[in-house]
PDB file of C-alpha atoms in Angstrom:
ATOM      1  CA  MET A   1      81.047  32.447  68.793  1.00  0.00           C
ATOM      2  CA  PRO A   2      81.391  32.736  65.015  1.00  0.00           C
ATOM      3  CA  ILE A   3      78.021  32.698  63.261  1.00  0.00           C
ATOM      4  CA  THR A   4      77.926  31.402  59.710  1.00  0.00           C
ATOM      5  CA  PRO A   5      75.078  32.517  57.424  1.00  0.00           C
ATOM      6  CA  ALA A   6      73.607  29.985  55.039  1.00  0.00           C
ATOM      7  CA  ASN A   7      74.341  30.787  51.402  1.00  0.00           C
ATOM      8  CA  GLY A   8      73.138  29.660  48.024  1.00  0.00           C
ATOM      9  CA  GLY A   9      69.758  28.238  47.109  1.00  0.00           C
ATOM     10  CA  SER A  10      68.009  24.922  46.817  1.00  0.00           C
ATOM     11  CA  ALA A  11      64.629  23.410  46.267  1.00  0.00           C
ATOM     12  CA  GLU A  12      62.207  23.695  49.161  1.00  0.00           C
ATOM     13  CA  THR A  13      62.171  20.560  51.292  1.00  0.00           C
ATOM     14  CA  ALA A  14      59.538  18.717  53.261  1.00  0.00           C
ATOM     15  CA  GLU A  15      60.108  20.568  56.520  1.00  0.00           C
ATOM     16  CA  THR A  16      60.097  24.133  55.188  1.00  0.00           C
ATOM     17  CA  ALA A  17      56.697  25.474  54.278  1.00  0.00           C
ATOM     18  CA  VAL A  18      53.057  24.526  54.220  1.00  0.00           C
ATOM     19  CA  PRO A  19      52.570  22.324  51.134  1.00  0.00           C
ATOM     20  CA  SER A  20      50.414  23.692  48.333  1.00  0.00           C
ATOM     21  CA  ALA A  21      47.226  21.931  47.311  1.00  0.00           C
ATOM     22  CA  SER A  22      49.026  20.271  44.381  1.00  0.00           C
ATOM     23  CA  GLU A  23      51.779  18.750  46.545  1.00  0.00           C
ATOM     24  CA  GLU A  24      51.695  15.392  48.262  1.00  0.00           C
ATOM     25  CA  PRO A  25      50.672  15.880  51.918  1.00  0.00           C
ATOM     26  CA  ILE A  26      53.418  15.268  54.491  1.00  0.00           C
ATOM     27  CA  MET A  27      52.300  12.647  56.967  1.00  0.00           C
ATOM     28  CA  LEU A  28      53.419  12.246  60.578  1.00  0.00           C
ATOM     29  CA  GLU A  29      53.223   9.221  62.839  1.00  0.00           C
ATOM     30  CA  LEU A  30      50.710   9.632  65.674  1.00  0.00           C
ATOM     31  CA  VAL A  31      51.616   7.884  68.943  1.00  0.00           C
ATOM     32  CA  ASP A  32      50.132   7.215  72.359  1.00  0.00           C
ATOM     33  CA  GLU A  33      51.698   8.300  75.659  1.00  0.00           C
ATOM     34  CA  ASP A  34      54.026   5.273  75.557  1.00  0.00           C
ATOM     35  CA  GLY A  35      55.298   6.112  72.075  1.00  0.00           C
ATOM     36  CA  THR A  36      53.362   3.325  70.355  1.00  0.00           C
ATOM     37  CA  THR A  37      52.190   4.167  66.833  1.00  0.00           C
ATOM     38  CA  ILE A  38      48.420   4.576  66.616  1.00  0.00           C
ATOM     39  CA  GLY A  39      47.967   6.177  63.184  1.00  0.00           C
ATOM     40  CA  THR A  40      49.037   9.043  60.942  1.00  0.00           C
ATOM     41  CA  ALA A  41      48.036  12.652  60.373  1.00  0.00           C
ATOM     42  CA  GLU A  42      48.929  15.417  57.922  1.00  0.00           C
ATOM     43  CA  LYS A  43      51.759  17.526  59.348  1.00  0.00           C
ATOM     44  CA  VAL A  44      50.115  20.935  59.664  1.00  0.00           C
ATOM     45  CA  SER A  45      46.853  19.509  61.020  1.00  0.00           C
ATOM     46  CA  ALA A  46      48.784  17.670  63.742  1.00  0.00           C
ATOM     47  CA  HIS A  47      50.146  21.019  64.955  1.00  0.00           C
ATOM     48  CA  LEU A  48      46.830  22.896  65.074  1.00  0.00           C
ATOM     49  CA  PRO A  49      45.582  23.560  68.640  1.00  0.00           C
ATOM     50  CA  PRO A  50      45.353  21.575  70.817  1.00  0.00           C
ATOM     51  CA  GLY A  51      47.813  19.470  68.790  1.00  0.00           C
ATOM     52  CA  ARG A  52      47.987  15.702  68.275  1.00  0.00           C
ATOM     53  CA  LEU A  53      50.750  13.682  69.887  1.00  0.00           C
ATOM     54  CA  HIS A  54      53.214  12.611  67.193  1.00  0.00           C
ATOM     55  CA  ARG A  55      56.714  11.207  66.824  1.00  0.00           C
ATOM     56  CA  ALA A  56      59.638  13.598  66.405  1.00  0.00           C
ATOM     57  CA  PHE A  57      63.410  13.663  66.796  1.00  0.00           C
ATOM     58  CA  SER A  58      66.031  16.163  67.916  1.00  0.00           C
ATOM     59  CA  VAL A  59      69.777  16.053  67.223  1.00  0.00           C
ATOM     60  CA  PHE A  60      72.660  17.662  69.138  1.00  0.00           C
ATOM     61  CA  LEU A  61      76.048  17.591  67.397  1.00  0.00           C
ATOM     62  CA  PHE A  62      79.344  18.764  68.923  1.00  0.00           C
ATOM     63  CA  ASP A  63      82.724  19.575  67.434  1.00  0.00           C
ATOM     64  CA  GLU A  64      86.058  18.289  68.737  1.00  0.00           C
ATOM     65  CA  ALA A  65      86.220  21.192  71.225  1.00  0.00           C
ATOM     66  CA  GLY A  66      82.878  20.186  72.716  1.00  0.00           C
ATOM     67  CA  ARG A  67      80.951  23.126  71.246  1.00  0.00           C
ATOM     68  CA  LEU A  68      77.301  22.626  70.298  1.00  0.00           C
ATOM     69  CA  LEU A  69      76.242  23.253  66.709  1.00  0.00           C
ATOM     70  CA  LEU A  70      73.163  25.491  66.747  1.00  0.00           C
ATOM     71  CA  GLN A  71      71.004  26.524  63.832  1.00  0.00           C
ATOM     72  CA  ARG A  72      68.765  29.543  63.383  1.00  0.00           C
ATOM     73  CA  ARG A  73      65.695  28.407  61.524  1.00  0.00           C
ATOM     74  CA  ALA A  74      65.046  30.015  58.133  1.00  0.00           C
ATOM     75  CA  LEU A  75      62.534  32.851  57.980  1.00  0.00           C
ATOM     76  CA  GLY A  76      60.474  30.863  55.442  1.00  0.00           C
ATOM     77  CA  LYS A  77      59.686  28.054  57.897  1.00  0.00           C
ATOM     78  CA  TYR A  78      55.963  27.721  58.604  1.00  0.00           C
ATOM     79  CA  HIS A  79      56.662  26.931  62.270  1.00  0.00           C
ATOM     80  CA  SER A  80      59.020  28.877  64.579  1.00  0.00           C
ATOM     81  CA  PRO A  81      60.776  30.847  61.805  1.00  0.00           C
ATOM     82  CA  GLY A  82      63.932  32.794  62.604  1.00  0.00           C
ATOM     83  CA  VAL A  83      64.563  31.341  66.063  1.00  0.00           C
ATOM     84  CA  TRP A  84      67.646  29.514  67.289  1.00  0.00           C
ATOM     85  CA  SER A  85      67.363  25.807  68.032  1.00  0.00           C
ATOM     86  CA  ASN A  86      69.345  22.591  68.341  1.00  0.00           C
ATOM     87  CA  THR A  87      71.448  21.163  65.500  1.00  0.00           C
ATOM     88  CA  CYS A  88      68.541  19.496  63.717  1.00  0.00           C
ATOM     89  CA  CYS A  89      64.998  18.426  64.472  1.00  0.00           C
ATOM     90  CA  GLY A  90      62.043  17.060  62.560  1.00  0.00           C
ATOM     91  CA  HIS A  91      59.636  14.191  62.100  1.00  0.00           C
ATOM     92  CA  PRO A  92      60.228  10.649  60.842  1.00  0.00           C
ATOM     93  CA  TYR A  93      58.089   9.553  57.958  1.00  0.00           C
ATOM     94  CA  PRO A  94      55.507   6.942  59.007  1.00  0.00           C
ATOM     95  CA  GLY A  95      57.405   3.697  59.548  1.00  0.00           C
ATOM     96  CA  GLU A  96      60.841   5.353  59.351  1.00  0.00           C
ATOM     97  CA  PRO A  97      63.094   4.612  62.363  1.00  0.00           C
ATOM     98  CA  PRO A  98      63.878   7.833  64.273  1.00  0.00           C
ATOM     99  CA  PHE A  99      67.646   7.209  64.040  1.00  0.00           C
ATOM    100  CA  VAL A 100      67.395   6.962  60.249  1.00  0.00           C
ATOM    101  CA  ALA A 101      65.271  10.110  60.090  1.00  0.00           C
ATOM    102  CA  ALA A 102      67.735  12.011  62.290  1.00  0.00           C
ATOM    103  CA  ALA A 103      70.676  11.092  60.065  1.00  0.00           C
ATOM    104  CA  ARG A 104      68.674  11.844  56.907  1.00  0.00           C
ATOM    105  CA  ARG A 105      67.560  15.307  57.997  1.00  0.00           C
ATOM    106  CA  THR A 106      71.009  16.227  59.307  1.00  0.00           C
ATOM    107  CA  GLY A 107      72.337  15.582  55.827  1.00  0.00           C
ATOM    108  CA  GLU A 108      69.489  17.413  54.115  1.00  0.00           C
ATOM    109  CA  GLU A 109      69.598  20.503  56.340  1.00  0.00           C
ATOM    110  CA  LEU A 110      73.302  20.811  57.151  1.00  0.00           C
ATOM    111  CA  GLY A 111      75.041  18.961  54.320  1.00  0.00           C
ATOM    112  CA  LEU A 112      77.032  16.733  56.646  1.00  0.00           C
ATOM    113  CA  ALA A 113      76.999  13.295  58.228  1.00  0.00           C
ATOM    114  CA  PRO A 114      77.695  12.867  61.948  1.00  0.00           C
ATOM    115  CA  ALA A 115      80.997  11.172  62.777  1.00  0.00           C
ATOM    116  CA  LEU A 116      79.129   9.560  65.679  1.00  0.00           C
ATOM    117  CA  LEU A 117      75.439   9.513  66.595  1.00  0.00           C
ATOM    118  CA  ARG A 118      73.854   7.801  69.572  1.00  0.00           C
ATOM    119  CA  GLU A 119      70.494   7.736  71.309  1.00  0.00           C
ATOM    120  CA  ALA A 120      70.048  10.213  74.156  1.00  0.00           C
ATOM    121  CA  GLY A 121      66.602   9.302  75.500  1.00  0.00           C
ATOM    122  CA  THR A 122      63.045  10.368  74.762  1.00  0.00           C
ATOM    123  CA  VAL A 123      60.881  13.182  76.092  1.00  0.00           C
ATOM    124  CA  ARG A 124      57.195  13.973  75.760  1.00  0.00           C
ATOM    125  CA  TYR A 125      56.119  17.614  75.844  1.00  0.00           C
ATOM    126  CA  ASN A 126      53.366  20.060  75.006  1.00  0.00           C
ATOM    127  CA  HIS A 127      54.802  23.394  73.824  1.00  0.00           C
ATOM    128  CA  PRO A 128      52.528  26.011  72.217  1.00  0.00           C
ATOM    129  CA  ASP A 129      54.341  28.405  69.889  1.00  0.00           C
ATOM    130  CA  PRO A 130      53.019  31.893  70.706  1.00  0.00           C
ATOM    131  CA  ALA A 131      54.231  33.389  67.421  1.00  0.00           C
ATOM    132  CA  SER A 132      52.474  30.970  65.057  1.00  0.00           C
ATOM    133  CA  GLY A 133      49.675  29.697  67.284  1.00  0.00           C
ATOM    134  CA  LEU A 134      50.725  26.113  66.495  1.00  0.00           C
ATOM    135  CA  VAL A 135      51.265  23.472  69.182  1.00  0.00           C
ATOM    136  CA  GLU A 136      54.066  20.941  69.577  1.00  0.00           C
ATOM    137  CA  GLN A 137      52.587  17.806  71.105  1.00  0.00           C
ATOM    138  CA  GLU A 138      55.579  15.557  70.598  1.00  0.00           C
ATOM    139  CA  TYR A 139      57.085  12.269  71.651  1.00  0.00           C
ATOM    140  CA  ASN A 140      60.656  13.220  70.846  1.00  0.00           C
ATOM    141  CA  HIS A 141      63.548  10.813  70.269  1.00  0.00           C
ATOM    142  CA  LEU A 142      66.840  12.502  71.167  1.00  0.00           C
ATOM    143  CA  PHE A 143      70.249  11.910  69.590  1.00  0.00           C
ATOM    144  CA  ALA A 144      73.681  13.297  70.414  1.00  0.00           C
ATOM    145  CA  GLY A 145      76.832  12.957  68.394  1.00  0.00           C
ATOM    146  CA  LEU A 146      80.049  14.368  67.038  1.00  0.00           C
ATOM    147  CA  VAL A 147      80.762  16.225  63.819  1.00  0.00           C
ATOM    148  CA  ARG A 148      84.079  16.808  62.079  1.00  0.00           C
ATOM    149  CA  ALA A 149      82.965  18.282  58.742  1.00  0.00           C
ATOM    150  CA  ALA A 150      82.064  21.934  58.254  1.00  0.00           C
ATOM    151  CA  PRO A 151      78.302  22.457  57.915  1.00  0.00           C
ATOM    152  CA  ARG A 152      76.910  23.495  54.532  1.00  0.00           C
ATOM    153  CA  PRO A 153      73.422  24.628  55.579  1.00  0.00           C
ATOM    154  CA  ASP A 154      70.514  24.661  53.141  1.00  0.00           C
ATOM    155  CA  PRO A 155      69.297  28.300  53.169  1.00  0.00           C
ATOM    156  CA  GLU A 156      65.712  27.167  52.645  1.00  0.00           C
ATOM    157  CA  GLU A 157      65.955  25.473  56.047  1.00  0.00           C
ATOM    158  CA  ILE A 158      68.590  27.399  57.998  1.00  0.00           C
ATOM    159  CA  ALA A 159      69.395  31.110  58.167  1.00  0.00           C
ATOM    160  CA  GLU A 160      72.717  30.681  59.991  1.00  0.00           C
ATOM    161  CA  VAL A 161      74.675  28.311  62.214  1.00  0.00           C
ATOM    162  CA  ALA A 162      76.997  28.726  65.177  1.00  0.00           C
ATOM    163  CA  PHE A 163      79.184  26.520  67.370  1.00  0.00           C
ATOM    164  CA  VAL A 164      78.765  27.559  71.016  1.00  0.00           C
ATOM    165  CA  THR A 165      80.209  26.749  74.414  1.00  0.00           C
ATOM    166  CA  PRO A 166      77.801  26.481  77.387  1.00  0.00           C
ATOM    167  CA  ASP A 167      78.627  30.076  78.386  1.00  0.00           C
ATOM    168  CA  GLU A 168      78.069  31.345  74.853  1.00  0.00           C
ATOM    169  CA  LEU A 169      74.772  29.467  74.699  1.00  0.00           C
ATOM    170  CA  GLU A 170      73.635  31.038  77.955  1.00  0.00           C
ATOM    171  CA  LYS A 171      74.454  34.506  76.624  1.00  0.00           C
ATOM    172  CA  LEU A 172      72.747  33.909  73.270  1.00  0.00           C
ATOM    173  CA  HIS A 173      69.704  32.369  74.971  1.00  0.00           C
ATOM    174  CA  GLY A 174      69.320  35.567  77.001  1.00  0.00           C
ATOM    175  CA  GLU A 175      69.545  37.803  73.951  1.00  0.00           C
ATOM    176  CA  ALA A 176      67.819  35.999  71.076  1.00  0.00           C
ATOM    177  CA  PRO A 177      64.613  33.981  70.620  1.00  0.00           C
ATOM    178  CA  PHE A 178      64.908  30.183  70.803  1.00  0.00           C
ATOM    179  CA  SER A 179      62.470  27.441  69.866  1.00  0.00           C
ATOM    180  CA  ALA A 180      59.894  26.632  72.520  1.00  0.00           C
ATOM    181  CA  TRP A 181      61.198  23.071  72.851  1.00  0.00           C
ATOM    182  CA  PHE A 182      64.927  23.813  72.972  1.00  0.00           C
ATOM    183  CA  MET A 183      65.623  23.753  76.708  1.00  0.00           C
ATOM    184  CA  THR A 184      63.344  20.743  77.245  1.00  0.00           C
ATOM    185  CA  VAL A 185      65.211  18.590  74.749  1.00  0.00           C
ATOM    186  CA  LEU A 186      68.663  19.877  75.765  1.00  0.00           C
ATOM    187  CA  ASP A 187      68.112  19.198  79.461  1.00  0.00           C
ATOM    188  CA  THR A 188      66.831  15.685  78.744  1.00  0.00           C
ATOM    189  CA  ALA A 189      69.821  14.864  76.535  1.00  0.00           C
ATOM    190  CA  ARG A 190      72.465  16.330  78.899  1.00  0.00           C
ATOM    191  CA  PRO A 191      73.556  13.027  80.535  1.00  0.00           C
ATOM    192  CA  VAL A 192      74.529  11.515  77.184  1.00  0.00           C
ATOM    193  CA  ILE A 193      75.949  14.832  75.982  1.00  0.00           C
ATOM    194  CA  ARG A 194      78.264  14.900  79.013  1.00  0.00           C
ATOM    195  CA  GLU A 195      79.417  11.359  78.272  1.00  0.00           C
ATOM    196  CA  LEU A 196      80.255  12.330  74.691  1.00  0.00           C
ATOM    197  CA  THR A 197      81.930  15.676  75.295  1.00  0.00           C
ATOM    198  CA  GLY A 198      83.653  15.089  78.636  1.00  0.00           C
ATOM    199  CA  ALA A 199      83.639  17.121  81.816  1.00  0.00           C
ATOM    200  CA  ALA A 200      85.894  19.857  80.409  1.00  0.00           C
ATOM    201  CA  ALA A 201      83.262  20.907  77.843  1.00  0.00           C
ATOM    202  CA  GLY A 202      80.985  22.013  80.679  1.00  0.00           C
ATOM    203  CA  TRP A 203      77.655  20.589  79.560  1.00  0.00           C
TER     204      TRP A 203
END
């Protein structure tokens, strides 16, 4: 399981840190239990306990060997810093289709475009983050796909990346901290992941 650190530097992006008072607030799309848009809220305020249900997305990308591309979130992230998680996750801008947001953030965070990306369902969850005290109340749109290019992670977003088999993921999950939402989104996306990667990949 080779782990690749992120190198270089770049300007801080929308998902990294709490915006300063002089910056434009980052707005999220609030939704009801059916995923229907009901308004907007500033990003950090939507994550304060007990949290406000908002739209999100999660991406799972696999190489030609069927290994999952993981990222370890940068230590400068305001939420869940330094933990391992799925390939990419985030929030669409208000009015932005989740598929478009997923492709956009994959490019921004990892410096690559998926060779294939398809919908893998939705899941609604409530996951408090014990480290930060923030709460993920999310209606999450899931996407799974294939990647052929080498990732070029933005170090402001990602500390390191790794391609893992199911066995390697199980070992890493037992040894290192993962995001609170990781297993929820992975388990929900597994049927589509299995279609994409084939039975031999073991997902």
